[in-house]
N, CA, C and O atoms as a GROMACS GRO file, in nm:
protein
  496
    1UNK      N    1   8.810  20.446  -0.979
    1UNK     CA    2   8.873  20.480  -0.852
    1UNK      C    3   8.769  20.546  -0.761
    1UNK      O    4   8.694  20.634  -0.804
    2UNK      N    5   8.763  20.496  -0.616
    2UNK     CA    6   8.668  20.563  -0.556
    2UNK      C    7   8.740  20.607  -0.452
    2UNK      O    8   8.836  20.547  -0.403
    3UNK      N    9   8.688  20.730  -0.410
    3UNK     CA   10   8.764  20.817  -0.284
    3UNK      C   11   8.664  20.854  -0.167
    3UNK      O   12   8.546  20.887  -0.153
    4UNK      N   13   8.745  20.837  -0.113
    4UNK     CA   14   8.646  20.828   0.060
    4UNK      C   15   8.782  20.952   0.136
    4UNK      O   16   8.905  20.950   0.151
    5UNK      N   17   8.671  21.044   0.166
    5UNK     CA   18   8.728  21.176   0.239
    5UNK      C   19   8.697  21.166   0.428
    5UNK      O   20   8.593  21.137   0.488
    6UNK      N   21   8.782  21.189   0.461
    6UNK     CA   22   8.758  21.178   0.615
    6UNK      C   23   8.813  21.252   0.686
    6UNK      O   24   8.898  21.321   0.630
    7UNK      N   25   8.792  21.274   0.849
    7UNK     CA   26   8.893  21.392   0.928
    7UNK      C   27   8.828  21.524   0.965
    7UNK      O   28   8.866  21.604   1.051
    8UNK      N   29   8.712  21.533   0.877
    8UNK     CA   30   8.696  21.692   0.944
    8UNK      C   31   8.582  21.664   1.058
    8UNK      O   32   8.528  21.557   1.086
    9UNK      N   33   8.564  21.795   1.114
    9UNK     CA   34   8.493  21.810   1.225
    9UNK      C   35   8.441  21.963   1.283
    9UNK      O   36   8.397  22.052   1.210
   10UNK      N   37   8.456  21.970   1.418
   10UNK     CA   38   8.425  22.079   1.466
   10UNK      C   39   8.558  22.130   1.535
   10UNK      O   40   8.598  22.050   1.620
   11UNK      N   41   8.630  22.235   1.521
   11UNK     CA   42   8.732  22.282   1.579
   11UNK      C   43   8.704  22.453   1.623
   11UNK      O   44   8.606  22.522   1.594
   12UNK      N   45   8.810  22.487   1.693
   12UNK     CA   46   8.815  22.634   1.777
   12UNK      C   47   8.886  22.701   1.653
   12UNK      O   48   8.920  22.619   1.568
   13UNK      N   49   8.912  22.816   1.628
   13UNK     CA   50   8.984  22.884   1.542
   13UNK      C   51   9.136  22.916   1.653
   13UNK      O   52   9.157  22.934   1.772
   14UNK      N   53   9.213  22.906   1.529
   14UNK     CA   54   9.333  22.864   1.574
   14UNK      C   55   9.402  22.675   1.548
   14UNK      O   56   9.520  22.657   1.520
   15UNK      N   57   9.346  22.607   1.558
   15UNK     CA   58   9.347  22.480   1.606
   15UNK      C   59   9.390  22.437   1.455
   15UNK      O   60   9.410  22.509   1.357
   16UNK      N   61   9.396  22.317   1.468
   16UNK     CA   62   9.449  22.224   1.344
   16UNK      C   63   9.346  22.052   1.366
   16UNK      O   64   9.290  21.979   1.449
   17UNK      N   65   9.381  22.068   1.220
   17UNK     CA   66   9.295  21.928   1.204
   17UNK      C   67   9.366  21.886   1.034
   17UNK      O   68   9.404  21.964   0.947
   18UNK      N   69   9.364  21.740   1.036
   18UNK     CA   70   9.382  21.671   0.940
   18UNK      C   71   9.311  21.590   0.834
   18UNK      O   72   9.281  21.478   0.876
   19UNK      N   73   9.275  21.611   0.716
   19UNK     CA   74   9.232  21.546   0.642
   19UNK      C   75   9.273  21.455   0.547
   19UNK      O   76   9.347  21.499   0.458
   20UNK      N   77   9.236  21.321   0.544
   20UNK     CA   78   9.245  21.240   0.439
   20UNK      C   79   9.164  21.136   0.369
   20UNK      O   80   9.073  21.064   0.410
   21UNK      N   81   9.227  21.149   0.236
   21UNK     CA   82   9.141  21.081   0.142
   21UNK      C   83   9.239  20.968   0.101
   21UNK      O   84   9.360  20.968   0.080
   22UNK      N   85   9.136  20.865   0.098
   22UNK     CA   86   9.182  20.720   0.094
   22UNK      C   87   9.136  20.683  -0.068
   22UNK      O   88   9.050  20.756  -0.117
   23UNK      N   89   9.180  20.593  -0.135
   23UNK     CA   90   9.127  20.579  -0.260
   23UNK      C   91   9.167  20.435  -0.238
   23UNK      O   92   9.251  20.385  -0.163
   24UNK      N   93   9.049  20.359  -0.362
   24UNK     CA   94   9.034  20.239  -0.346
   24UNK      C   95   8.992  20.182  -0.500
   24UNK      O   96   8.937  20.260  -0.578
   25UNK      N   97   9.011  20.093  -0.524
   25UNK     CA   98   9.036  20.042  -0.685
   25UNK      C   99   9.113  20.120  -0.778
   25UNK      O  100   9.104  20.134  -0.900
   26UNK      N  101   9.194  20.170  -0.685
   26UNK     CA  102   9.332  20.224  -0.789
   26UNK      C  103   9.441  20.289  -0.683
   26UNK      O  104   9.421  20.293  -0.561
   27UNK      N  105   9.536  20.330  -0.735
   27UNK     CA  106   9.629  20.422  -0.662
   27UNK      C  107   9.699  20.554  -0.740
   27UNK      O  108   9.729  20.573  -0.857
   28UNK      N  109   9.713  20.652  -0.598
   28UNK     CA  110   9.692  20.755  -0.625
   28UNK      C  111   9.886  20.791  -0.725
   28UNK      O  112   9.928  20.892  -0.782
   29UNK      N  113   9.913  20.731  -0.715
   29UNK     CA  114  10.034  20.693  -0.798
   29UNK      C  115  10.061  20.730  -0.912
   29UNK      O  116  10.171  20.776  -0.945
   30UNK      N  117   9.928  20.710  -1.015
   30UNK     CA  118   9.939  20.752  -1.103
   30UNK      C  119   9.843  20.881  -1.169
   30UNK      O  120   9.819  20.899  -1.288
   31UNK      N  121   9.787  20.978  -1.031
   31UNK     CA  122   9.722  21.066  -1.051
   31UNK      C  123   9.772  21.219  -0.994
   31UNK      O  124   9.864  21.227  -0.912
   32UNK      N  125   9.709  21.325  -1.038
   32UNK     CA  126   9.732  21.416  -0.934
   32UNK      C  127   9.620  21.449  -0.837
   32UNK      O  128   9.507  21.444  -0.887
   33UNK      N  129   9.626  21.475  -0.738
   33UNK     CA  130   9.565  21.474  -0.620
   33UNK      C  131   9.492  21.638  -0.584
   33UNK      O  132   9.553  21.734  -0.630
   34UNK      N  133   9.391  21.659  -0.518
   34UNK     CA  134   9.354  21.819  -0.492
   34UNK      C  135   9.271  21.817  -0.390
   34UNK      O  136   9.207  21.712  -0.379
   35UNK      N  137   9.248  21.905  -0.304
   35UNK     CA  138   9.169  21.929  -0.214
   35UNK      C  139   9.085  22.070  -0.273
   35UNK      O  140   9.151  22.171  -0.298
   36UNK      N  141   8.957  22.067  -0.290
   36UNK     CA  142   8.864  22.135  -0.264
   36UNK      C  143   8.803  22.194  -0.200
   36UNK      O  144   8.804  22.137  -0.091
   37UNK      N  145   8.719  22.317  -0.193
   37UNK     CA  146   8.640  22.354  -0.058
   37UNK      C  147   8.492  22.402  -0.120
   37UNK      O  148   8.482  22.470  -0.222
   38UNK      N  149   8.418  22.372  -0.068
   38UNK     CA  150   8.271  22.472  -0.074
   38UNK      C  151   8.202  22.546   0.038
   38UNK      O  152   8.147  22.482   0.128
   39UNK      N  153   8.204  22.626   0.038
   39UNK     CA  154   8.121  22.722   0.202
   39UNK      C  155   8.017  22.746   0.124
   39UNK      O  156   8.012  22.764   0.002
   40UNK      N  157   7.911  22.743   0.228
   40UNK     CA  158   7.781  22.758   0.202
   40UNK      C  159   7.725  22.886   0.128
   40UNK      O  160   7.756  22.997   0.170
   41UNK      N  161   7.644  22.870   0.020
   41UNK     CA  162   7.628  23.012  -0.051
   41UNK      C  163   7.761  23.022  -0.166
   41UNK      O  164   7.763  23.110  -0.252
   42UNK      N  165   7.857  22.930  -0.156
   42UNK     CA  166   7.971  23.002  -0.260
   42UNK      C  167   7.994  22.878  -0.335
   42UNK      O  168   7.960  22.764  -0.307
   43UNK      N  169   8.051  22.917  -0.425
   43UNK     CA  170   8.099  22.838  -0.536
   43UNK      C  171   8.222  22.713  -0.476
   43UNK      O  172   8.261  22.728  -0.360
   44UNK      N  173   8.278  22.595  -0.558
   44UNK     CA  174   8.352  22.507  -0.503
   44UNK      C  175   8.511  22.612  -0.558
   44UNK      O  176   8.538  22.661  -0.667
   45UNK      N  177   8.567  22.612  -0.462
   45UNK     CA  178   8.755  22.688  -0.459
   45UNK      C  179   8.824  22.572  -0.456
   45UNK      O  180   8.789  22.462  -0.412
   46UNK      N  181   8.959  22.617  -0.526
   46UNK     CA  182   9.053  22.502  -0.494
   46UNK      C  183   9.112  22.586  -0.407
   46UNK      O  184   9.110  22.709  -0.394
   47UNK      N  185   9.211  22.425  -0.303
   47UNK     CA  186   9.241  22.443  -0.162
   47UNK      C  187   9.439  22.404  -0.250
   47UNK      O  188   9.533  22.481  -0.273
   48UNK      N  189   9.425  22.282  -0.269
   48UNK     CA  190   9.609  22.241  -0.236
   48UNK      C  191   9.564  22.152  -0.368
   48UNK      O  192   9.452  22.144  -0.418
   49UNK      N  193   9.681  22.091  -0.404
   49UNK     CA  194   9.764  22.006  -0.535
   49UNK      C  195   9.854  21.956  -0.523
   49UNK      O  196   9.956  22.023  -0.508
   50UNK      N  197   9.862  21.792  -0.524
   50UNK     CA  198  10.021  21.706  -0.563
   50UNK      C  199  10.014  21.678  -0.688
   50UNK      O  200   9.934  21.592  -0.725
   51UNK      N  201  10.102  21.748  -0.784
   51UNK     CA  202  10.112  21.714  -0.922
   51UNK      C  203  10.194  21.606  -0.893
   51UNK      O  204  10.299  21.600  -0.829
   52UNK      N  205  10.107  21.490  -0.971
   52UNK     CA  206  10.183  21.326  -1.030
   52UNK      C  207  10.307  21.385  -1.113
   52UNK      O  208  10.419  21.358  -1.071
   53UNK      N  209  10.294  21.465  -1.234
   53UNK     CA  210  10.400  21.456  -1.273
   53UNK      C  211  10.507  21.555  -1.231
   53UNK      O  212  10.603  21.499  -1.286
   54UNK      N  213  10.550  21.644  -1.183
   54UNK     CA  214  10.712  21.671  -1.109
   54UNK      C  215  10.667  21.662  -0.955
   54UNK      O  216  10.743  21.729  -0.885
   55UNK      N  217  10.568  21.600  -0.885
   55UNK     CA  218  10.547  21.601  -0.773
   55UNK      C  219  10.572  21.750  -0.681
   55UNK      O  220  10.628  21.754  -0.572
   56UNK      N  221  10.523  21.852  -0.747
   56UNK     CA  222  10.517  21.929  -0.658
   56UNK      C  223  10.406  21.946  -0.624
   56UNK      O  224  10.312  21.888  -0.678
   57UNK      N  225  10.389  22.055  -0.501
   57UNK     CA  226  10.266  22.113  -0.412
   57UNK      C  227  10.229  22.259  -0.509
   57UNK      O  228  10.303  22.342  -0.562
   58UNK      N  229  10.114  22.249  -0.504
   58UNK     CA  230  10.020  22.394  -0.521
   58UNK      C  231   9.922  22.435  -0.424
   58UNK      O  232   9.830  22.365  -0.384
   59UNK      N  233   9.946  22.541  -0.394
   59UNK     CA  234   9.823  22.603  -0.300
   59UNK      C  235   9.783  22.708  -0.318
   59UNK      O  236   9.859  22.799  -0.350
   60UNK      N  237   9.659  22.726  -0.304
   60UNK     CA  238   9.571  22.881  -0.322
   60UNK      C  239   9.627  22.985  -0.211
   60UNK      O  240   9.671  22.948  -0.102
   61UNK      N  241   9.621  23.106  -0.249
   61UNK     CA  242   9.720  23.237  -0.200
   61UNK      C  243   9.645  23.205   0.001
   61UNK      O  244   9.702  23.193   0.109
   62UNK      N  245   9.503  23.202  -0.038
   62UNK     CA  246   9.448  23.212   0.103
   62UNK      C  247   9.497  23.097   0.175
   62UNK      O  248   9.491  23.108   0.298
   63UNK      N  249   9.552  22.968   0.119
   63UNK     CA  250   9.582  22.886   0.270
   63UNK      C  251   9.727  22.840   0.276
   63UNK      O  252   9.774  22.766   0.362
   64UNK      N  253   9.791  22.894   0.173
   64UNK     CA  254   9.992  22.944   0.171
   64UNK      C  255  10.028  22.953   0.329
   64UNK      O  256   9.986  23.024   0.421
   65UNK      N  257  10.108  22.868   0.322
   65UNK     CA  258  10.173  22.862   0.502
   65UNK      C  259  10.091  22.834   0.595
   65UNK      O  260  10.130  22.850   0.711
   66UNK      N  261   9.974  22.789   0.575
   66UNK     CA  262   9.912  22.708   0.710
   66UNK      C  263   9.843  22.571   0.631
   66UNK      O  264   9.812  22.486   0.714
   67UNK      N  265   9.821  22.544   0.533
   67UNK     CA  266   9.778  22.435   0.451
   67UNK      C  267   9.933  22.365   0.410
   67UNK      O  268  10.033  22.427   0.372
   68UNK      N  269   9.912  22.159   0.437
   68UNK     CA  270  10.020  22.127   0.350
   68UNK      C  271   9.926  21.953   0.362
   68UNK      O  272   9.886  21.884   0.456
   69UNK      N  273   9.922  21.942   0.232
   69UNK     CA  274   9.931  21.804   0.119
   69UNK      C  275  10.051  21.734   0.144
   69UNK      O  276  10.168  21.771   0.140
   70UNK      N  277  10.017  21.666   0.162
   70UNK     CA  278  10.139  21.547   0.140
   70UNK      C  279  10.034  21.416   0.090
   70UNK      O  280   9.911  21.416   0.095
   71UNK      N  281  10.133  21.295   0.038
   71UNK     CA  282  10.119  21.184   0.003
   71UNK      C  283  10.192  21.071   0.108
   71UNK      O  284  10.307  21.071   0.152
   72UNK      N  285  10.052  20.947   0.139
   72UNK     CA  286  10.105  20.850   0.198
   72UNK      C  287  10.113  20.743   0.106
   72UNK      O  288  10.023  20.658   0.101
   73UNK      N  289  10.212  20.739   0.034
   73UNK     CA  290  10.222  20.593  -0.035
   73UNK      C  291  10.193  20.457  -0.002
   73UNK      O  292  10.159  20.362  -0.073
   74UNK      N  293  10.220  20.470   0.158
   74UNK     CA  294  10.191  20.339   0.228
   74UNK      C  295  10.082  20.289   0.253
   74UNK      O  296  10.058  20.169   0.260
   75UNK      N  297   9.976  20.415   0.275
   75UNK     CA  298   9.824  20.409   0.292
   75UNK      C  299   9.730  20.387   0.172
   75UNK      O  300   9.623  20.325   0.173
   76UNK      N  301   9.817  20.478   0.019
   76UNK     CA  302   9.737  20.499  -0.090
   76UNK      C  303   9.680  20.647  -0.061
   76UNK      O  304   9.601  20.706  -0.135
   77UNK      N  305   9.724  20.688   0.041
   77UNK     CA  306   9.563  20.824   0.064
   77UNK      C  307   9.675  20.997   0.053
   77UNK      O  308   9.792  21.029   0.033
   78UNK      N  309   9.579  21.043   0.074
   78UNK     CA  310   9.666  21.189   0.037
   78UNK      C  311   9.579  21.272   0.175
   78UNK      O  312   9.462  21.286   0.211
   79UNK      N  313   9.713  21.314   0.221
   79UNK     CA  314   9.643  21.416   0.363
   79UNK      C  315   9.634  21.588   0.334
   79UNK      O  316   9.695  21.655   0.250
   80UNK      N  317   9.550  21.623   0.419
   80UNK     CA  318   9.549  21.771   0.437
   80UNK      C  319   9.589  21.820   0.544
   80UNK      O  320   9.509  21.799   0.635
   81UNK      N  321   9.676  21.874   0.573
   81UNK     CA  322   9.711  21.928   0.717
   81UNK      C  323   9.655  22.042   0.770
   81UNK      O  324   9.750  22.120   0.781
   82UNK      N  325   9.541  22.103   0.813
   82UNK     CA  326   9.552  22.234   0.816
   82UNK      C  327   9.600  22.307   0.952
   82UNK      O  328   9.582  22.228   1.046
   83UNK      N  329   9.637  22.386   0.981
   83UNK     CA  330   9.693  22.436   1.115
   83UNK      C  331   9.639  22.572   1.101
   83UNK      O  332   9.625  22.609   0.984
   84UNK      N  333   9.602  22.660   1.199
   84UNK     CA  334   9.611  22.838   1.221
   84UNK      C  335   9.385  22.827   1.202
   84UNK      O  336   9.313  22.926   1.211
   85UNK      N  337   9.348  22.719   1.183
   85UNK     CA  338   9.215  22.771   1.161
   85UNK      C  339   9.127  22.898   1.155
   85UNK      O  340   9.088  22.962   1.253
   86UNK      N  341   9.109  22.918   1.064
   86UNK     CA  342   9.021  23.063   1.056
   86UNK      C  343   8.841  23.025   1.028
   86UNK      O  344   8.789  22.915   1.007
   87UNK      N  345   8.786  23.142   1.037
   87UNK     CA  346   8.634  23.095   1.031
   87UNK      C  347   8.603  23.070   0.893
   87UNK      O  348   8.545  22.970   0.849
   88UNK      N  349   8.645  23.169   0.826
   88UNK     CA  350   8.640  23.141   0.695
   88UNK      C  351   8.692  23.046   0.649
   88UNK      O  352   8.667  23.055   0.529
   89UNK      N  353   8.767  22.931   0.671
   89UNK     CA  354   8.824  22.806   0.645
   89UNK      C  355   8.667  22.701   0.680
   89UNK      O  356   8.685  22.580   0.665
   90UNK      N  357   8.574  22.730   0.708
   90UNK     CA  358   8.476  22.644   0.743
   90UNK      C  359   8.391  22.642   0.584
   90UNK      O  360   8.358  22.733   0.508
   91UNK      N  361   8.373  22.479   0.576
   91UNK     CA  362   8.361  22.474   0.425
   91UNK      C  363   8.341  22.287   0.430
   91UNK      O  364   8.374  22.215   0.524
   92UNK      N  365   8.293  22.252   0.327
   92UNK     CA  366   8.293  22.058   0.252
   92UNK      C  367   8.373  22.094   0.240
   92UNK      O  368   8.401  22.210   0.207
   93UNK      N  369   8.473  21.958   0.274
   93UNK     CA  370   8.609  21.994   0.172
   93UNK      C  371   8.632  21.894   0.083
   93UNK      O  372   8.631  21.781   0.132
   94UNK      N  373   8.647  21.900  -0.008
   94UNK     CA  374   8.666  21.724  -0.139
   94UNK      C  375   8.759  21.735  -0.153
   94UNK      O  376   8.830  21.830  -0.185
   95UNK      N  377   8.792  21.552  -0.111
   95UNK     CA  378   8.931  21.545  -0.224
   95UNK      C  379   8.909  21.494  -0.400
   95UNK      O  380   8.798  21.450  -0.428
   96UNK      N  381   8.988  21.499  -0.486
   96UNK     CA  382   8.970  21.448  -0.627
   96UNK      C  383   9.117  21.424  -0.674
   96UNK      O  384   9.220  21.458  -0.616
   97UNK      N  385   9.104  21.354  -0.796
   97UNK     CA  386   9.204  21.339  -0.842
   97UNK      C  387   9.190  21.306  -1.025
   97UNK      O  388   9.081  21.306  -1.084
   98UNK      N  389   9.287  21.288  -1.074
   98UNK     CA  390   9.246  21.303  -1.227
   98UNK      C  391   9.412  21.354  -1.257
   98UNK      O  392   9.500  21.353  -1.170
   99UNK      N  393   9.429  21.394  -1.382
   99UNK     CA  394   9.611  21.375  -1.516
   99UNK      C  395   9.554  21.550  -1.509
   99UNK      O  396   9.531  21.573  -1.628
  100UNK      N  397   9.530  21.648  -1.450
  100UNK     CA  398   9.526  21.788  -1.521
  100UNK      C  399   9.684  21.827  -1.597
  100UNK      O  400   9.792  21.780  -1.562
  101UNK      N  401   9.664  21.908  -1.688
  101UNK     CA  402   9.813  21.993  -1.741
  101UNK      C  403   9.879  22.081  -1.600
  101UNK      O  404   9.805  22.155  -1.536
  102UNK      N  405   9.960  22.071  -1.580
  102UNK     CA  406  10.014  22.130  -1.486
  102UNK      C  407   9.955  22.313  -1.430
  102UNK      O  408   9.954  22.351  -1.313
  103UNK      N  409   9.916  22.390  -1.543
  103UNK     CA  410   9.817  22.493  -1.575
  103UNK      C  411   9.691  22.439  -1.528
  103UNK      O  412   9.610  22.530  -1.506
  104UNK      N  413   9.663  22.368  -1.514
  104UNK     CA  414   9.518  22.320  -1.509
  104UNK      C  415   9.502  22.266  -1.328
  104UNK      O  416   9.394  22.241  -1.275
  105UNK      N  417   9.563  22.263  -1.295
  105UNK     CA  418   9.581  22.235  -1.154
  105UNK      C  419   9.497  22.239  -1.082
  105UNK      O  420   9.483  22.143  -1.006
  106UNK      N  421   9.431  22.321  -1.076
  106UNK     CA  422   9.380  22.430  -0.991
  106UNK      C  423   9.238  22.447  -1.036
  106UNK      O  424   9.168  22.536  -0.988
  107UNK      N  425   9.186  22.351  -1.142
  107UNK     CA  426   9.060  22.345  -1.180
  107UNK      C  427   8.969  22.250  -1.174
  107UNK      O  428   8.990  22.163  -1.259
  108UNK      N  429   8.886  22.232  -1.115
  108UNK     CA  430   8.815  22.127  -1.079
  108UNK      C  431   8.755  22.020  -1.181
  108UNK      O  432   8.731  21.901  -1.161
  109UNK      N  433   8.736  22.102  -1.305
  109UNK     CA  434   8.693  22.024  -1.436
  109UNK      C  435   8.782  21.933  -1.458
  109UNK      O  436   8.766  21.819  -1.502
  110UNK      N  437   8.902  22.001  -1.416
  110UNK     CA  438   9.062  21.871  -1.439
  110UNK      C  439   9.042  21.766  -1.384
  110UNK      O  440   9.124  21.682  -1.422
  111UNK      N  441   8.941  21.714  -1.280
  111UNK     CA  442   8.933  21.575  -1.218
  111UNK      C  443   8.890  21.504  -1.242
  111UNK      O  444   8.876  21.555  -1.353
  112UNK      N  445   8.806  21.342  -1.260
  112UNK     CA  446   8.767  21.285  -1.299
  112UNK      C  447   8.718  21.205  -1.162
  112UNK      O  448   8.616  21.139  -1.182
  113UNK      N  449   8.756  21.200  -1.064
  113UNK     CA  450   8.747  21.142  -0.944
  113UNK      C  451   8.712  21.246  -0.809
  113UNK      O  452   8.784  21.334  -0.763
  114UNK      N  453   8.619  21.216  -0.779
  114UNK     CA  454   8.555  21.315  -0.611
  114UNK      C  455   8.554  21.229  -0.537
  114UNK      O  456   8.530  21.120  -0.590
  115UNK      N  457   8.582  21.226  -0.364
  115UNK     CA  458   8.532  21.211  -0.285
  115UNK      C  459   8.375  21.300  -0.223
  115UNK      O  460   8.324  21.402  -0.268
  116UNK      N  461   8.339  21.231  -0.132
  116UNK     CA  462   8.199  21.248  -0.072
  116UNK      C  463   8.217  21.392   0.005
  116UNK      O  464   8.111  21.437   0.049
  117UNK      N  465   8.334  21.473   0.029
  117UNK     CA  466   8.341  21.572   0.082
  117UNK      C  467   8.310  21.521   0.233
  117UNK      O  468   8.238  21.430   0.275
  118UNK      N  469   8.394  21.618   0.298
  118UNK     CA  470   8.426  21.588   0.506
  118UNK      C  471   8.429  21.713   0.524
  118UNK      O  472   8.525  21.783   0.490
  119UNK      N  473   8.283  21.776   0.604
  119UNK     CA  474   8.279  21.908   0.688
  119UNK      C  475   8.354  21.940   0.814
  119UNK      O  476   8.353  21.902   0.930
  120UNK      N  477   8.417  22.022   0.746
  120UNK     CA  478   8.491  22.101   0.858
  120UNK      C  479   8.427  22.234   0.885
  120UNK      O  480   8.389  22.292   0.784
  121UNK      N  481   8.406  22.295   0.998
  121UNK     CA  482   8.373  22.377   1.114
  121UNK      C  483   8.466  22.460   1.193
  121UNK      O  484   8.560  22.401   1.246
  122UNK      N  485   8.457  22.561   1.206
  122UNK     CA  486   8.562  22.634   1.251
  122UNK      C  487   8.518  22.756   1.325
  122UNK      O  488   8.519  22.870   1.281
  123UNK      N  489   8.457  22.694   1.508
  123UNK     CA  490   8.423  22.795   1.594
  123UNK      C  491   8.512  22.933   1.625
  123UNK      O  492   8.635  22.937   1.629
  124UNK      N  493   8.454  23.002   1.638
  124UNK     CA  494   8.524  23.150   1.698
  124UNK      C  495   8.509  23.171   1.809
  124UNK      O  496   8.555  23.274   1.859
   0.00000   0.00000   0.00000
């Protein structure tokens, strides 16, 4: 399965922007889905989660109520919504995907699949 990440850019803080990852020689159907982040100098964080199996959302405490995942079945791709931009939201962001344990969510080792990561920017 290969994933192609797209959408980010340069934005104002405050502002919103959308990300998505498209996947291709497979579908995301039978995976769970995650968005990633890396800011420069820091380690890779997890961002959001569509668990394949009870289809719910997970998100990290820092982007709770302005971050939302969803799934386009129609597209194959999985979006990021972000809204409220902060500076500290400026970061690569990857999508991946991979079967983690529901505990495991939230760990990047759980994936088996990366996208190329899409920089997002977030002026003050």
């Amino acid at each position: 399965v290969q994933l192609q990440a797209s959408g980010g850019g340069l934005v104002q803080a405050g502002g919103s922007l959308t990300l998505s990852c498209a996947a291709s020689g497979g579908t995301f159907s039978s995976y769970s889905v995650a968005w990633f982040r890396q800011a420069p100098g820091k380690e890779r964080e997890f961002v959001a989660a569509s668990a394949v199996q009870n289809m719910r959302t997970y998100y990290d405490d820092s982007v709770k109520g302005r971050f939302t995942i969803s799934r386009d079945k129609a597209k194959n791709s999985v979006n990021l919504q972000i809204n409220s931009l902060k500076s500290e939201d400026t970061a690569v962001y990857y999508c991946a995907a991979g079967r983690p344990i529901v505990s495991a969510i939230s760990r990047s080792l759980s994936y088996y699949y990366w996208g190329q990561g899409t920089q997002v920017t977030v002026s003050s």
